Amino acid sequence: MKLTEVKKIKRISFSKLKSVVELPNLLEIQLQSFREFLQPDVDPEKREDKGLQAVFKTIFPISDVRENHSLEFVKYMLGTPRYSIRECRDRNMTYSAPLKATLRLVVRETSGKSKNVKDIIEQDVFLGELPLITQKGTFIVNGAERVVVSQLHRSPGVFFDEEIHPNGKRLYSARIIPYRGSWVEFNIDVNDIIYAHIDSRRKIPVTTLLRALGYSTTQEILALFYEIEKVGLSGRKQAELAGRISAETVVDKQTGEVIISAGENLTDSHLDRLKELKTGNLKLIVFDAQRDTGVIINTLQKDPTSSEEEAHLRIYSLLRPGDPPSLEMAQGLLTRLFFTEKRYNLGEVGRYMINQRLSLDIPLNVTVLGKKDFLAIIKYLIGLRNGEGYVDDIDHLGNRRVRRGGELLANQFSIGLSRMARTIRERMSLKDSETITPHDLVNARTVSAVIETFFGSSQLSQFMDQTNPLSELTHKRRLSALGPGGLTRERAGFEVRDVHHTHYGRMCPIETPEGPNIGLIASLSTYGRINKHGFLETPYRKVKNGKVTQEIHYLSADQEDKYIIAQANEPLHKDGRFVNSMVKARHRGDFPTVPPQNIDYMDVSPKQLVSVAAALIPFLEHDDANRALMGSNMQRQAVPLLITEPPLIGTGMEKKAALDCGALIVAQKGGVVESVTADKIVIKPADHKEVMDLLELDEYELLKFNRSNQDTCMNQRPLVKVGQRVEKGECIADGPATYGGELALGANVLVAFMPWRGYNFEDAIIVSEKLMGGDRFSSIHIEEFELQVRETKRGAEEITREIPNVSEEALVHLDERGVVRIGAEVEAGDILVGKVTPKGETELSPEERLLRAIFGEKAGDVRDASLKAPPGMKGIVIDTKVFSRKEQGEEVKKSERSESLKLKRSFQKQLEGLKKLRDDKLSKFLNGQVAKTIRSAKDNSIVFRAGFKFKEDSLQNIEIDDLVAEDGFTQNKKVNKKVETFLFKYQEVISQKKAELEVELEKVVRGTELPPGVVQLVKVSVATQRKLSVGDKMAGRHGNKGVVAKIVPVEDMPYLPDGTPVDMILNPLGVPSRMNVGQILETHLGWAAKKKGYFVESPVFDGAKLEEVKQALKQADLPKSGKITLYDGKTGGPFDQPITVGYIYMMKLSHLVDDKIHARSIGPYSLVTQQPLGGKAQFGGQRFGEMEVWALEAYGAAYSLQEMLTVKSDDVMGRSRVYESIVKGENPPEPGIPESFNVLVKELQSLGLDVELIES
């Protein structure tokens, strides 16, 4: 297959179901969130109260203590980014736009009791740079592409929980979790008393809290929870009333003595006293001891307070122990904790959740708690104790919501602006009110510092996994339960990590990492989306009266619990009725079989269950879930190959995944291809109804051999030819790991499942040399090296070819500047950039002073600080970039001039193209039209007389910019309007191009912005071609992974009866115990497809059945069993049994042996222990540990052991003496004392022990 020959692929589908809903844009989760946060395309005055706008609205207005000044927010604006995405990548900068806010300062002065406005100042204030999202859903921070991962966290709202006490009693609790503010928890203890905890502090009886909320008397509290009846005391037997509970307090009016308090049980003595007082009626509680456990009555008896004031003081003393309480402060504390919007915020989500859970109808914009909420929660809790209601499942997706990038950013802005508000208040009180302006008050650094920290070091802002397009896509669709405000690995139990029935269609049950993060990091399912409250939703088709409609409803986990749902592959008649009289369905975690009338909804697609990566595994339904997990994870590690090849057996997701990940280039408009080069495609838009589109040529820049974050190669290749017509949305250039607009992560290879001379023991893989020859598994890796030239205290460093003590041989690859040439082959240790740095001033000896005097000052007092290729490196330099600060000098001016000239030439070329386009279009418009008088602007002479009939070539050799037509070119008004609009658009485009040129020229003149202290930045890119080699890790799509153990000559490989040698041998023992039978079905169907020359689409859970695979083999004249007799390449004899042979799609993973292999002779040593460092990154050695020492002791290898522990490790003197003796060819000297012994002695001395080493 030639590199250039890319054919569009048609696949034969085995799917039985028609697509009902198109797959959504897979990056929408990232892009939509950022759009909602910024609202960039909305007029500043019309912005909705969400995202950044909402944050500004909550923080502002800011007033000082005396309310003489208040700073109000008017609007915010975003500027344009200073550098393009490509420039930011090259220069290690952040792709961002300046954020400005219009703030209004109102100055008031006191006159009498009122305050009058004295002055109003409005100013635009710069608040820092805000990183912008790219079209691919990433952020570029300091030159590196990063992704903000969405976070799954506990939704704000109220949650009811139960635990079982050691005595077997169920204890219930309720917790109110706000978006921001103090937590409140209510618990019923073993004695049936409700306590409240505020912010996990000491407990208070809940009735104390109720009194503080305004229900001050016991009578009021009882009336809230119990029905009250009036009972006449006369004519009743005492036994009837004894033990009933009083709902009121009765006082002897004469003496003031309390006869019975509310909440007290009536006794005979109470009744006697009441009769004495001639009390006619008494209010009693209607209390059913069977149904009610008397929780509130028990609590009241425990309550030490009896009035609202006491309750306030009690709560204050618990929350602020040590502070002397005053009533005013105590009342203010509770208001501040729960009833002030600035301190407490449930968020719209929290309010929605509380309303849903407790059937309240409080408006969604009320985001603080109210009395109603507290009462409803306490009542529900008592209901739970009495056996009514249900507790919450915290792992239910109705109780977990997603915070996307926009919301995380809004939270950061909220933190930054709150800090800024604090400094503004301070400055308001300090500054002189006459001269104060918004500029003086605002310090932008506070906001930008928070944003920088978030993007640079938050757990949720991650360095993008860019190994291949799929890994990019899944990283952006990831959902993490970790991060600030989330879980930690250590604390998360099994329940949180487990698959829950609400994951169906929302989160993938398969794709999650192996290891400590299993279940905490998940992936969004293919059709899943996030609603405005942050809950995951999935689409279903509505079923009405047993008939499936085309209506699509998105349901959240909470809503889905109410319905019974049929699966997507349930057979239907043409009119949408179910074929079967009983239908298999889902309801919560159950799988009932129900009649069609009971079905409410039906799944839209079998693949709505899984994520994109899992949906790319054919025959997923035949694989064990653990292996499918490995398969979906390993596809993300596949290295883009030099020659891409689409899978013979696909699932139909390959196109969508490639299209949405941003690796391909897609035509934005339909049109005709004007020109194609390796790095640019130009398309002339087709004649469009809109005159506007006719002028613009669409230019698409291609990436050529760019480095990805993981050092893989990102290269785009054009798929179109000049003159070809393309439609909008068509793929016009392939990217890394794609072929013809489809994802292509590996290669189709002919495999045989058989043991072969023991070489494929334990999952090892045997590979034919043929794969090496065709570069089938070769890949390009690009490493980038960077060198900064800084200003030091001793003078500036310098890039140069003149490096002290370096031979001319070592400088052979460097150009006159001292930077390696493009195209040079470099190896480990070669100099890539020559740099010298000034040495420190040292005391000079008389001889040196003499030499200095003779040969002039500063001769040779620099040392070599060049950038050298690291160990194990071998490759070709493909690019070098030198960025310099603006400096004066002839050299700099010369390069500036040439750069400016280049830009102007390019602009001129574009201008000519546009002019030609304009002339052609104008000729078309005017052809056949009758002219009005048209004059020349230069000398007012007539160019076209009135009545002249235009032909197609009439405008040739005429300068159109010079023509003046006062009332239109032609006598047709419609045509005139068209021409006028067209020429206006042309002028607009020209001025836009001129503005772009100005910006570019200014960048050239200004020089590069570099970090402080850096004078120059040099980047060198080195490309290495890696062929498949022994030790490389390979895998199929079914979790069938292995390491290449041997590369065998083609002639030794087993071959088919027709003489075709197999490409790869896999161990058959890797299949039965792993239960990933999907690979065997892929092998069979792949063989048939290859033989007949077609490509297959077998979607997950809706793919080819076993019978269809057999049928395909039969049609291709292959054995129905999929097995055939193979012949041994070495002996020529047949193998004993028939062997399974076929085509599997194999991938090379980014665990390449070249990156892992490592050897050390002499290298760096640890400072304290003086022992060699460990690990490849440190150029370290292998640790000869405790157990290895035992082994040598067991063998009695005394001398080897002594060497290991001394001269080969930390005997500093001995090391250098051994080196000397080897060079001189003498016997090595006696080892000295290891440094670790000295460390031990010092440690003992530091404990105060007088340890002395007495050398004999």
XYZ file of N, CA and C in Angstrom, residues 50 73 87 120 126 180 310 340 362 390 458 533 640 659 664 674 806 887 889 892 946 1030 1123 1125 1185:
75
model
N -25.432 33.396 34.650
C -24.781 32.100 34.878
C -23.304 32.235 34.567
N -20.498 46.342 39.561
C -20.102 45.677 38.321
C -21.075 46.060 37.215
N 1.590 29.490 17.688
C 2.668 30.311 18.272
C 2.790 30.038 19.769
N -19.691 59.636 40.611
C -19.742 58.301 39.998
C -18.616 58.212 38.980
N -8.508 45.990 33.921
C -7.922 44.730 33.438
C -7.848 43.737 34.606
N -22.146 25.836 48.973
C -21.126 26.574 49.708
C -21.708 26.935 51.065
N -32.513 32.037 74.951
C -31.639 31.000 75.536
C -31.075 30.106 74.441
N -27.934 33.890 54.841
C -27.312 34.976 54.085
C -26.741 34.409 52.793
N -40.684 25.556 46.834
C -39.974 26.825 47.024
C -39.311 27.199 45.698
N -38.051 6.490 52.682
C -36.899 5.641 52.331
C -35.611 6.428 52.483
N -3.923 22.242 39.446
C -5.086 21.573 40.031
C -5.082 20.110 39.617
N -28.552 21.027 35.361
C -28.256 20.910 36.788
C -26.985 20.096 37.038
N 0.520 5.784 17.009
C 0.173 5.976 15.584
C 1.284 5.415 14.700
N -13.699 11.657 13.505
C -14.247 12.952 13.104
C -14.282 13.926 14.277
N -8.553 14.946 12.296
C -8.740 15.090 10.846
C -8.981 16.559 10.510
N -8.839 24.078 -4.843
C -8.088 25.005 -5.685
C -6.623 24.602 -5.761
N 36.496 21.372 23.412
C 35.680 20.449 22.623
C 36.304 20.350 21.241
N 16.711 42.567 20.442
C 18.044 43.128 20.714
C 18.423 44.008 19.545
N 21.183 45.287 16.806
C 22.350 44.680 16.149
C 22.023 44.449 14.693
N 20.239 41.089 13.860
C 18.816 41.059 14.231
C 17.993 41.829 13.206
N -23.204 54.574 -21.279
C -24.527 54.049 -20.967
C -25.037 53.268 -22.171
N 12.083 -6.860 19.557
C 11.836 -7.790 20.662
C 11.723 -6.984 21.956
N -10.459 -23.492 10.994
C -9.143 -24.119 11.224
C -8.637 -24.740 9.932
N -4.962 -26.949 8.165
C -3.671 -27.593 8.437
C -2.546 -26.634 8.059
N 20.374 -5.024 46.639
C 19.705 -4.879 47.933
C 20.036 -5.976 48.928
